[in-house]
Amino acid sequence: MTASDDRRFMAAALRLARWNTGRTSTNPSVACLIVRDGLIVGSGITAPGGRPHAEPQALAGAGDAARGATAHVTLEPCSHFGKTPPCVNALIAAGIARVVIAVTDPDERVSGRGIAMLREAGIAVDTGLLENEGRAVLAGYLTRQVQKRPQVILKLAVSADGMIGRRDHGQVAITGPIARAQVHALRAEVDAILIGIGTARADDPELTCRLPGLHEASPRRFVLDRRLEISLGSKLVRSAREVAVTVVGDDAGRRAALEAAGVEVWGVEGISPHVPVAKNPLHLLLHRMATSGISSLMVEGGAGIAAAFLEAGVVDRIVLLEGPDKIGGDGVASPVTRGHMPSGFRLERAETFGPDRAYHYERESGCLPG
Ligand code: AOF
Ligand code: ZN
């Protein structure tokens, strides 16, 4: 097989891996293609929920054709007995001759051992193929493993004059239905979504994924609400038993009522009004999210919240949606516009959704932890 064939199959594996992004719990969504004589004879993606892993599914599809074949895997195959036996053992037992890997696994139970075990068994291993692309696909998992916090994606929708809404107004439509559907697709890909109490109050949002068939992929919803002021009648609280809601704040009296409604309450130290505000409480919150298995977080609400995350230096990506209409004098200015982008972010791509545009920025360093 030529180097360009290797790239082509790895690119295909990376596209496949995106399929289950956001649906594999704490496990990364990994893809594996078994290729023999230039043909794909088996393929697998980490199953929703995280298991089985990609490799045994691909090997099962390939059957006897796996003997002497090449496995293209987006992440180093696992070497540990976890909830499933090591994928490395399965690859060896199936008689795979060569393994091509995009990204090595930072999980300390695996990290390098997967590759070493394959080589010890006489299998040729090539690593680092399309590594940067692989890191982008695995960004949530890698950020949680290495930085002990979720990958943070800041999403803002701004009017043509750089406003995110109208003062003392409910939801203002800034973008059209095509862009909105794209935002829902993004929601399906992340583990959690966060807004502030101001947005919860003004917009009464649901924050679920409402694309057909993807409701189950809705992210866990977080509201920063120091004094637990969220209304028990809000859509968020009323739907808490269907899609999880966590309110971050502290008030002994309100806590019980929220918990009775099925809401989880996190009194993160430093975010509580009773504790002096720590240097940066957002770091504590993100650490707690990572410990709870959250690998990716979309921050969707409020100019103040957006500014706080940017100030804390924890934003990895910015998705800026821009509508064609102006809001004018009573608008709430966005902390981020195309003309006013925080330093250190570069435009990665732009898309057109009907009358709207979407600009994707990524942090120049640190977004793809190494
Ligand atoms: C693979 N193939 O498709 C995935 C892998 O809890 P466990 O036992 O399922 O193990 C979780 C770890 O497995 C996770 O941290 C990562 O190292 C690896 N994920 N490995 O060989 C896969 N999803
Ligand atoms: Zn595995």
Tab-separated table of C-alpha atoms and ligand atoms in Angstrom:
chain	number	residue	atom	x	y	z
A	1	MET	CA	0.000	0.000	0.000
A	2	THR	CA	1.305	3.478	-0.810
A	3	ALA	CA	1.604	6.396	1.581
A	4	SER	CA	-1.260	8.126	-0.188
A	5	ASP	CA	-3.482	5.058	0.301
A	6	ASP	CA	-2.628	5.164	4.010
A	7	ARG	CA	-3.672	8.813	4.183
A	8	ARG	CA	-6.869	8.158	2.283
A	9	PHE	CA	-7.930	5.343	4.598
A	10	MET	CA	-6.978	7.265	7.726
A	11	ALA	CA	-8.947	10.282	6.479
A	12	ALA	CA	-11.925	7.969	5.973
A	13	ALA	CA	-11.457	6.527	9.475
A	14	LEU	CA	-11.382	10.038	10.957
A	15	ARG	CA	-14.601	10.961	9.191
A	16	LEU	CA	-16.171	7.782	10.520
A	17	ALA	CA	-14.983	8.523	14.065
A	18	ARG	CA	-16.977	11.771	14.067
A	19	TRP	CA	-20.143	9.728	13.735
A	20	ASN	CA	-20.386	8.910	17.447
A	21	THR	CA	-18.737	12.040	18.834
A	22	GLY	CA	-20.642	13.109	21.936
A	23	ARG	CA	-22.344	9.732	22.320
A	24	THR	CA	-19.580	7.551	23.778
A	25	SER	CA	-19.620	8.859	27.355
A	26	THR	CA	-16.079	9.121	28.782
A	27	ASN	CA	-14.662	7.038	25.963
A	28	PRO	CA	-13.449	8.762	22.809
A	29	SER	CA	-15.251	7.970	19.558
A	30	VAL	CA	-12.583	5.968	17.709
A	31	ALA	CA	-12.835	4.378	14.268
A	32	CYS	CA	-11.037	1.378	12.814
A	33	LEU	CA	-10.875	0.285	9.172
A	34	ILE	CA	-9.474	-3.100	8.172
A	35	VAL	CA	-7.963	-2.858	4.696
A	36	ARG	CA	-6.835	-5.753	2.570
A	37	ASP	CA	-5.503	-5.477	-0.995
A	38	GLY	CA	-6.742	-1.891	-1.165
A	39	LEU	CA	-10.296	-2.735	-0.107
A	40	ILE	CA	-12.072	-2.030	3.169
A	41	VAL	CA	-13.092	-5.436	4.540
A	42	GLY	CA	-14.235	-4.323	7.988
A	43	SER	CA	-15.077	-1.120	9.850
A	44	GLY	CA	-16.027	-0.194	13.388
A	45	ILE	CA	-16.743	2.869	15.515
A	46	THR	CA	-16.761	2.967	19.313
A	47	ALA	CA	-20.380	2.134	20.099
A	48	PRO	CA	-22.750	4.673	21.737
A	49	GLY	CA	-22.101	4.498	25.480
A	50	GLY	CA	-18.418	3.726	24.819
A	51	ARG	CA	-18.354	-0.038	24.288
A	52	PRO	CA	-17.584	-2.204	22.406
A	53	HIS	CA	-14.473	-0.425	21.165
A	54	ALA	CA	-13.933	0.126	17.447
A	55	GLU	CA	-11.411	-2.647	16.729
A	56	PRO	CA	-13.361	-5.797	17.726
A	57	GLN	CA	-16.331	-4.580	15.671
A	58	ALA	CA	-14.129	-3.984	12.621
A	59	LEU	CA	-12.441	-7.380	13.076
A	60	ALA	CA	-15.792	-9.131	13.392
A	61	GLY	CA	-16.853	-7.567	10.096
A	62	ALA	CA	-13.625	-8.610	8.385
A	63	GLY	CA	-13.667	-12.219	9.652
A	64	ASP	CA	-10.921	-14.318	8.028
A	65	ALA	CA	-10.052	-11.447	5.687
A	66	ALA	CA	-8.326	-9.754	8.653
A	67	ARG	CA	-5.410	-12.194	8.405
A	68	GLY	CA	-2.495	-10.329	6.839
A	69	ALA	CA	-4.549	-7.099	6.555
A	70	THR	CA	-3.796	-3.544	7.735
A	71	ALA	CA	-5.814	-1.884	10.518
A	72	HIS	CA	-6.173	1.917	10.348
A	73	VAL	CA	-7.096	3.182	13.809
A	74	THR	CA	-7.633	6.816	14.798
A	75	LEU	CA	-6.358	6.209	18.380
A	76	GLU	CA	-3.683	3.837	19.672
A	77	PRO	CA	-5.451	0.515	20.379
A	78	CYS	CA	-5.954	-0.150	24.063
A	79	SER	CA	-3.688	-2.519	25.975
A	80	HIS	CA	-5.570	-2.708	29.268
A	81	PHE	CA	-8.213	-5.001	30.670
A	82	GLY	CA	-10.897	-2.404	31.362
A	83	LYS	CA	-14.565	-3.005	30.827
A	84	THR	CA	-13.537	-4.939	27.696
A	85	PRO	CA	-10.389	-7.003	26.938
A	86	PRO	CA	-7.507	-5.181	25.206
A	87	CYS	CA	-8.052	-4.375	21.528
A	88	VAL	CA	-4.360	-5.095	20.999
A	89	ASN	CA	-5.006	-8.769	21.855
A	90	ALA	CA	-7.880	-8.900	19.384
A	91	LEU	CA	-5.722	-7.425	16.586
A	92	ILE	CA	-2.931	-9.921	17.297
A	93	ALA	CA	-5.306	-12.891	17.495
A	94	ALA	CA	-6.922	-11.935	14.176
A	95	GLY	CA	-3.542	-12.026	12.411
A	96	ILE	CA	-3.385	-8.343	11.482
A	97	ALA	CA	-0.029	-7.657	9.789
A	98	ARG	CA	0.200	-3.883	10.125
A	99	VAL	CA	-1.443	-1.160	12.224
A	100	VAL	CA	-1.547	2.530	11.243
A	101	ILE	CA	-2.403	4.963	14.052
A	102	ALA	CA	-3.192	8.709	13.992
A	103	VAL	CA	-2.861	9.637	17.695
A	104	THR	CA	-1.221	7.899	20.655
A	105	ASP	CA	-3.430	7.473	23.728
A	106	PRO	CA	-2.658	9.648	26.780
A	107	ASP	CA	-4.661	7.267	29.026
A	108	GLU	CA	-1.981	6.131	31.457
A	109	ARG	CA	-3.189	2.525	31.239
A	110	VAL	CA	-2.371	2.525	27.508
A	111	SER	CA	0.016	5.338	26.533
A	112	GLY	CA	2.641	3.696	24.303
A	113	ARG	CA	2.027	0.217	25.664
A	114	GLY	CA	-0.516	-0.554	22.977
A	115	ILE	CA	2.062	0.175	20.285
A	116	ALA	CA	4.825	-1.721	22.126
A	117	MET	CA	2.664	-4.829	22.521
A	118	LEU	CA	1.741	-4.833	18.825
A	119	ARG	CA	5.413	-4.555	17.831
A	120	GLU	CA	6.417	-7.307	20.252
A	121	ALA	CA	3.918	-9.542	18.487
A	122	GLY	CA	5.681	-8.850	15.177
A	123	ILE	CA	3.114	-6.407	13.815
A	124	ALA	CA	4.408	-3.406	11.848
A	125	VAL	CA	3.163	-0.156	13.424
A	126	ASP	CA	3.165	3.336	11.905
A	127	THR	CA	2.018	6.207	14.112
A	128	GLY	CA	1.350	9.905	13.656
A	129	LEU	CA	-0.477	9.654	10.321
A	130	LEU	CA	-2.824	12.686	10.013
A	131	GLU	CA	-2.051	13.329	13.661
A	132	ASN	CA	-3.260	16.950	13.720
A	133	GLU	CA	-6.550	16.005	12.098
A	134	GLY	CA	-6.817	13.138	14.566
A	135	ARG	CA	-6.214	15.474	17.495
A	136	ALA	CA	-9.026	17.711	16.248
A	137	VAL	CA	-11.420	14.743	16.089
A	138	LEU	CA	-10.336	13.571	19.559
A	139	ALA	CA	-10.059	17.099	21.029
A	140	GLY	CA	-12.616	16.586	23.799
A	141	TYR	CA	-11.094	13.329	25.009
A	142	LEU	CA	-7.521	14.638	24.802
A	143	THR	CA	-8.369	17.872	26.614
A	144	ARG	CA	-10.013	15.986	29.476
A	145	GLN	CA	-7.199	13.438	29.729
A	146	VAL	CA	-4.343	15.944	29.524
A	147	GLN	CA	-5.709	19.222	30.908
A	148	LYS	CA	-8.272	17.701	33.293
A	149	ARG	CA	-11.020	19.940	31.959
A	150	PRO	CA	-13.482	19.663	29.076
A	151	GLN	CA	-12.791	21.200	25.697
A	152	VAL	CA	-14.708	24.515	25.741
A	153	ILE	CA	-16.534	25.733	22.646
A	154	LEU	CA	-17.944	29.236	22.905
A	155	LYS	CA	-20.925	29.766	20.623
A	156	LEU	CA	-22.290	33.228	19.942
A	157	ALA	CA	-24.898	34.467	17.487
A	158	VAL	CA	-24.476	38.138	16.597
A	159	SER	CA	-26.476	40.551	14.474
A	160	ALA	CA	-24.894	42.444	11.575
A	161	ASP	CA	-24.101	45.245	14.060
A	162	GLY	CA	-22.473	42.924	16.603
A	163	MET	CA	-25.326	42.512	19.114
A	164	ILE	CA	-26.334	39.257	20.805
A	165	GLY	CA	-29.824	40.409	21.779
A	166	ARG	CA	-32.039	43.285	22.789
A	167	ARG	CA	-31.950	44.744	26.296
A	168	ASP	CA	-34.815	43.515	28.524
A	169	HIS	CA	-36.203	41.378	25.770
A	170	GLY	CA	-36.770	37.635	25.464
A	171	GLN	CA	-35.165	35.569	22.724
A	172	VAL	CA	-34.315	37.571	19.629
A	173	ALA	CA	-34.033	35.652	16.366
A	174	ILE	CA	-30.618	36.505	14.956
A	175	THR	CA	-30.036	33.583	12.626
A	176	GLY	CA	-32.399	31.561	10.469
A	177	PRO	CA	-33.530	27.933	10.538
A	178	ILE	CA	-30.536	26.462	8.683
A	179	ALA	CA	-28.021	27.968	11.109
A	180	ARG	CA	-30.221	26.963	14.035
A	181	ALA	CA	-30.225	23.346	12.848
A	182	GLN	CA	-26.429	23.497	12.694
A	183	VAL	CA	-26.333	24.686	16.302
A	184	HIS	CA	-28.510	21.739	17.262
A	185	ALA	CA	-26.091	19.408	15.444
A	186	LEU	CA	-23.282	20.959	17.500
A	187	ARG	CA	-25.279	20.352	20.677
A	188	ALA	CA	-25.526	16.675	19.766
A	189	GLU	CA	-21.731	16.468	19.515
A	190	VAL	CA	-20.924	17.902	22.939
A	191	ASP	CA	-21.346	16.337	26.367
A	192	ALA	CA	-22.607	19.473	28.103
A	193	ILE	CA	-23.952	22.939	27.447
A	194	LEU	CA	-23.840	25.941	29.798
A	195	ILE	CA	-25.642	29.250	30.179
A	196	GLY	CA	-25.969	31.883	32.907
A	197	ILE	CA	-29.074	32.615	34.960
A	198	GLY	CA	-29.583	35.854	33.008
A	199	THR	CA	-30.071	33.926	29.772
A	200	ALA	CA	-32.142	31.259	31.524
A	201	ARG	CA	-34.463	33.987	32.761
A	202	ALA	CA	-34.642	36.098	29.610
A	203	ASP	CA	-34.913	33.300	27.038
A	204	ASP	CA	-36.353	30.327	28.953
A	205	PRO	CA	-34.387	28.028	26.632
A	206	GLU	CA	-34.522	24.244	26.432
A	207	LEU	CA	-30.945	23.681	25.195
A	208	THR	CA	-31.778	20.239	23.846
A	209	CYS	CA	-30.988	18.873	20.407
A	210	ARG	CA	-34.244	19.014	18.480
A	211	LEU	CA	-33.095	17.468	15.220
A	212	PRO	CA	-35.193	14.446	14.245
A	213	GLY	CA	-33.813	11.293	15.856
A	214	LEU	CA	-31.155	13.095	17.872
A	215	HIS	CA	-33.062	14.063	21.008
A	216	GLU	CA	-31.223	11.383	22.951
A	217	ALA	CA	-27.949	13.018	21.982
A	218	SER	CA	-28.969	16.192	23.873
A	219	PRO	CA	-26.170	17.425	26.125
A	220	ARG	CA	-26.311	17.656	29.898
A	221	ARG	CA	-27.418	21.211	30.700
A	222	PHE	CA	-25.690	23.535	33.190
A	223	VAL	CA	-26.855	26.891	34.535
A	224	LEU	CA	-24.536	29.197	36.485
A	225	ASP	CA	-26.915	30.548	39.075
A	226	ARG	CA	-25.160	31.659	42.277
A	227	ARG	CA	-28.301	32.114	44.357
A	228	LEU	CA	-30.329	29.328	42.743
A	229	GLU	CA	-32.890	31.738	41.351
A	230	ILE	CA	-33.951	29.626	38.368
A	231	SER	CA	-37.725	29.288	38.191
A	232	LEU	CA	-39.247	25.904	38.991
A	233	GLY	CA	-41.573	26.577	36.049
A	234	SER	CA	-38.758	27.133	33.547
A	235	LYS	CA	-38.474	24.743	30.588
A	236	LEU	CA	-35.096	23.632	31.889
A	237	VAL	CA	-36.359	22.605	35.312
A	238	ARG	CA	-39.548	21.084	33.946
A	239	SER	CA	-37.579	18.852	31.571
A	240	ALA	CA	-34.865	17.916	34.092
A	241	ARG	CA	-36.019	14.332	34.404
A	242	GLU	CA	-35.691	13.786	30.648
A	243	VAL	CA	-32.387	15.536	29.979
A	244	ALA	CA	-30.132	16.222	32.974
A	245	VAL	CA	-29.904	19.749	34.398
A	246	THR	CA	-27.230	20.867	36.853
A	247	VAL	CA	-27.528	24.258	38.493
A	248	VAL	CA	-24.303	25.667	39.918
A	249	GLY	CA	-24.892	27.791	43.003
A	250	ASP	CA	-25.802	27.704	46.632
A	251	ASP	CA	-28.917	28.437	48.661
A	252	ALA	CA	-29.972	25.950	51.290
A	253	GLY	CA	-33.667	26.810	50.970
A	254	ARG	CA	-33.938	26.620	47.187
A	255	ARG	CA	-31.695	23.623	46.847
A	256	ALA	CA	-34.248	21.148	48.195
A	257	ALA	CA	-36.997	22.372	45.856
A	258	LEU	CA	-34.735	22.106	42.821
A	259	GLU	CA	-33.543	18.659	43.797
A	260	ALA	CA	-37.139	17.546	44.285
A	261	ALA	CA	-37.761	18.634	40.682
A	262	GLY	CA	-34.946	16.364	39.489
A	263	VAL	CA	-32.274	19.057	39.159
A	264	GLU	CA	-28.753	18.378	40.385
A	265	VAL	CA	-27.215	21.225	42.383
A	266	TRP	CA	-23.461	21.790	42.472
A	267	GLY	CA	-22.221	24.153	45.128
A	268	VAL	CA	-18.796	24.531	43.594
A	269	GLU	CA	-16.417	26.133	46.050
A	270	GLY	CA	-15.650	29.661	44.980
A	271	ILE	CA	-18.805	29.883	42.915
A	272	SER	CA	-20.956	29.937	45.993
A	273	PRO	CA	-21.876	33.416	47.306
A	274	HIS	CA	-20.818	32.321	50.807
A	275	VAL	CA	-17.238	31.611	49.853
A	276	PRO	CA	-14.914	34.407	48.813
A	277	VAL	CA	-14.566	34.214	45.042
A	278	ALA	CA	-11.496	32.141	44.342
A	279	LYS	CA	-8.893	33.220	41.849
A	280	ASN	CA	-10.830	31.659	39.099
A	281	PRO	CA	-13.846	29.616	40.058
A	282	LEU	CA	-14.415	28.567	36.451
A	283	HIS	CA	-11.312	26.395	36.645
A	284	LEU	CA	-12.796	24.588	39.640
A	285	LEU	CA	-16.060	24.105	37.842
A	286	LEU	CA	-14.383	22.760	34.698
A	287	HIS	CA	-12.254	20.411	36.759
A	288	ARG	CA	-15.345	19.061	38.440
A	289	MET	CA	-17.007	18.597	35.057
A	290	ALA	CA	-13.986	16.638	33.795
A	291	THR	CA	-14.058	14.464	36.908
A	292	SER	CA	-17.709	13.750	36.121
A	293	GLY	CA	-16.670	12.497	32.690
A	294	ILE	CA	-17.564	15.573	30.628
A	295	SER	CA	-15.113	15.958	27.732
A	296	SER	CA	-16.687	18.820	25.814
A	297	LEU	CA	-18.726	21.832	26.848
A	298	MET	CA	-20.533	24.343	24.697
A	299	VAL	CA	-20.966	27.743	26.329
A	300	GLU	CA	-24.097	29.191	24.794
A	301	GLY	CA	-25.419	31.953	26.871
A	302	GLY	CA	-24.924	35.492	27.949
A	303	ALA	CA	-22.384	38.209	27.161
A	304	GLY	CA	-21.120	38.112	30.761
A	305	ILE	CA	-20.630	34.349	30.737
A	306	ALA	CA	-18.800	34.502	27.407
A	307	ALA	CA	-16.507	37.224	28.710
A	308	ALA	CA	-15.813	35.294	31.932
A	309	PHE	CA	-14.766	32.149	30.048
A	310	LEU	CA	-12.564	34.167	27.698
A	311	GLU	CA	-10.962	36.006	30.624
A	312	ALA	CA	-10.258	32.702	32.379
A	313	GLY	CA	-8.355	31.580	29.257
A	314	VAL	CA	-10.310	28.353	28.937
A	315	VAL	CA	-11.978	28.800	25.534
A	316	ASP	CA	-10.615	26.412	22.888
A	317	ARG	CA	-12.930	27.179	19.999
A	318	ILE	CA	-15.280	30.017	19.106
A	319	VAL	CA	-18.220	29.470	16.788
A	320	LEU	CA	-19.490	32.877	15.722
A	321	LEU	CA	-22.777	32.917	13.847
A	322	GLU	CA	-23.643	36.142	12.097
A	323	GLY	CA	-27.115	37.120	10.925
A	324	PRO	CA	-27.894	39.685	8.212
A	325	ASP	CA	-30.058	42.115	10.266
A	326	LYS	CA	-29.118	44.932	12.626
A	327	ILE	CA	-30.488	45.282	16.164
A	328	GLY	CA	-29.572	48.902	16.815
A	329	GLY	CA	-29.405	51.116	19.901
A	330	ASP	CA	-31.092	48.910	22.488
A	331	GLY	CA	-28.901	45.937	21.622
A	332	VAL	CA	-26.625	44.033	23.992
A	333	ALA	CA	-23.115	44.162	22.528
A	334	SER	CA	-21.304	40.864	22.004
A	335	PRO	CA	-17.896	40.569	23.693
A	336	VAL	CA	-16.727	38.912	20.467
A	337	THR	CA	-17.337	39.901	16.857
A	338	ARG	CA	-15.400	39.233	13.672
A	339	GLY	CA	-13.790	42.628	13.971
A	340	HIS	CA	-13.130	42.163	17.680
A	341	MET	CA	-11.670	38.706	18.210
A	342	PRO	CA	-9.657	37.952	21.351
A	343	SER	CA	-5.980	37.556	20.569
A	344	GLY	CA	-4.647	34.069	20.013
A	345	PHE	CA	-7.582	32.802	17.935
A	346	ARG	CA	-7.307	32.053	14.252
A	347	LEU	CA	-10.069	31.582	11.716
A	348	GLU	CA	-10.191	27.917	10.812
A	349	ARG	CA	-13.162	27.946	8.415
A	350	ALA	CA	-16.264	29.859	7.415
A	351	GLU	CA	-19.596	28.487	6.249
A	352	THR	CA	-22.766	29.930	4.734
A	353	PHE	CA	-26.149	28.843	6.046
A	354	GLY	CA	-28.821	30.578	3.954
A	355	PRO	CA	-28.615	34.276	4.856
A	356	ASP	CA	-26.265	33.596	7.778
A	357	ARG	CA	-22.548	32.916	8.127
A	358	ALA	CA	-20.684	30.759	10.650
A	359	TYR	CA	-17.055	31.479	11.486
A	360	HIS	CA	-15.056	28.828	13.324
A	361	TYR	CA	-12.031	30.063	15.260
A	362	GLU	CA	-9.583	27.948	17.193
A	363	ARG	CA	-7.011	28.781	19.802
A	364	GLU	CA	-3.586	28.898	18.217
A	365	SER	CA	-1.950	26.997	21.044
A	366	GLY	CA	-3.391	24.687	23.626
A	367	CYS	CA	-6.496	23.736	21.674
A	368	LEU	CA	-4.866	20.530	20.602
A	369	PRO	CA	-2.993	19.330	23.688
A	370	GLY	CA	0.147	17.393	22.960
B	1	AOF	C1	-9.632	1.451	21.759
B	1	AOF	N1	-10.682	1.510	20.892
B	1	AOF	O1	-12.662	2.279	20.253
B	1	AOF	C2	-11.722	3.186	22.194
B	1	AOF	C3	-10.608	3.162	23.072
B	1	AOF	O2	-13.396	1.846	30.066
B	1	AOF	P1	-12.835	1.049	28.937
B	1	AOF	O3	-12.320	-0.293	29.312
B	1	AOF	O4	-13.789	0.999	27.764
B	1	AOF	O5	-11.534	1.841	28.426
B	1	AOF	C4	-11.591	3.204	28.154
B	1	AOF	C5	-10.295	3.602	27.454
B	1	AOF	O6	-10.189	2.902	26.212
B	1	AOF	C6	-10.203	5.065	27.064
B	1	AOF	O7	-9.713	5.863	28.103
B	1	AOF	C7	-9.204	4.998	25.925
B	1	AOF	O8	-7.904	4.829	26.447
B	1	AOF	C8	-9.592	3.709	25.237
B	1	AOF	N2	-10.562	3.969	24.153
B	1	AOF	N3	-9.603	2.314	22.795
B	1	AOF	O9	-8.748	0.608	21.625
B	1	AOF	C9	-11.721	2.310	21.061
B	1	AOF	N4	-12.781	4.022	22.407
B	2	ZN	ZN	-9.853	-1.019	22.987
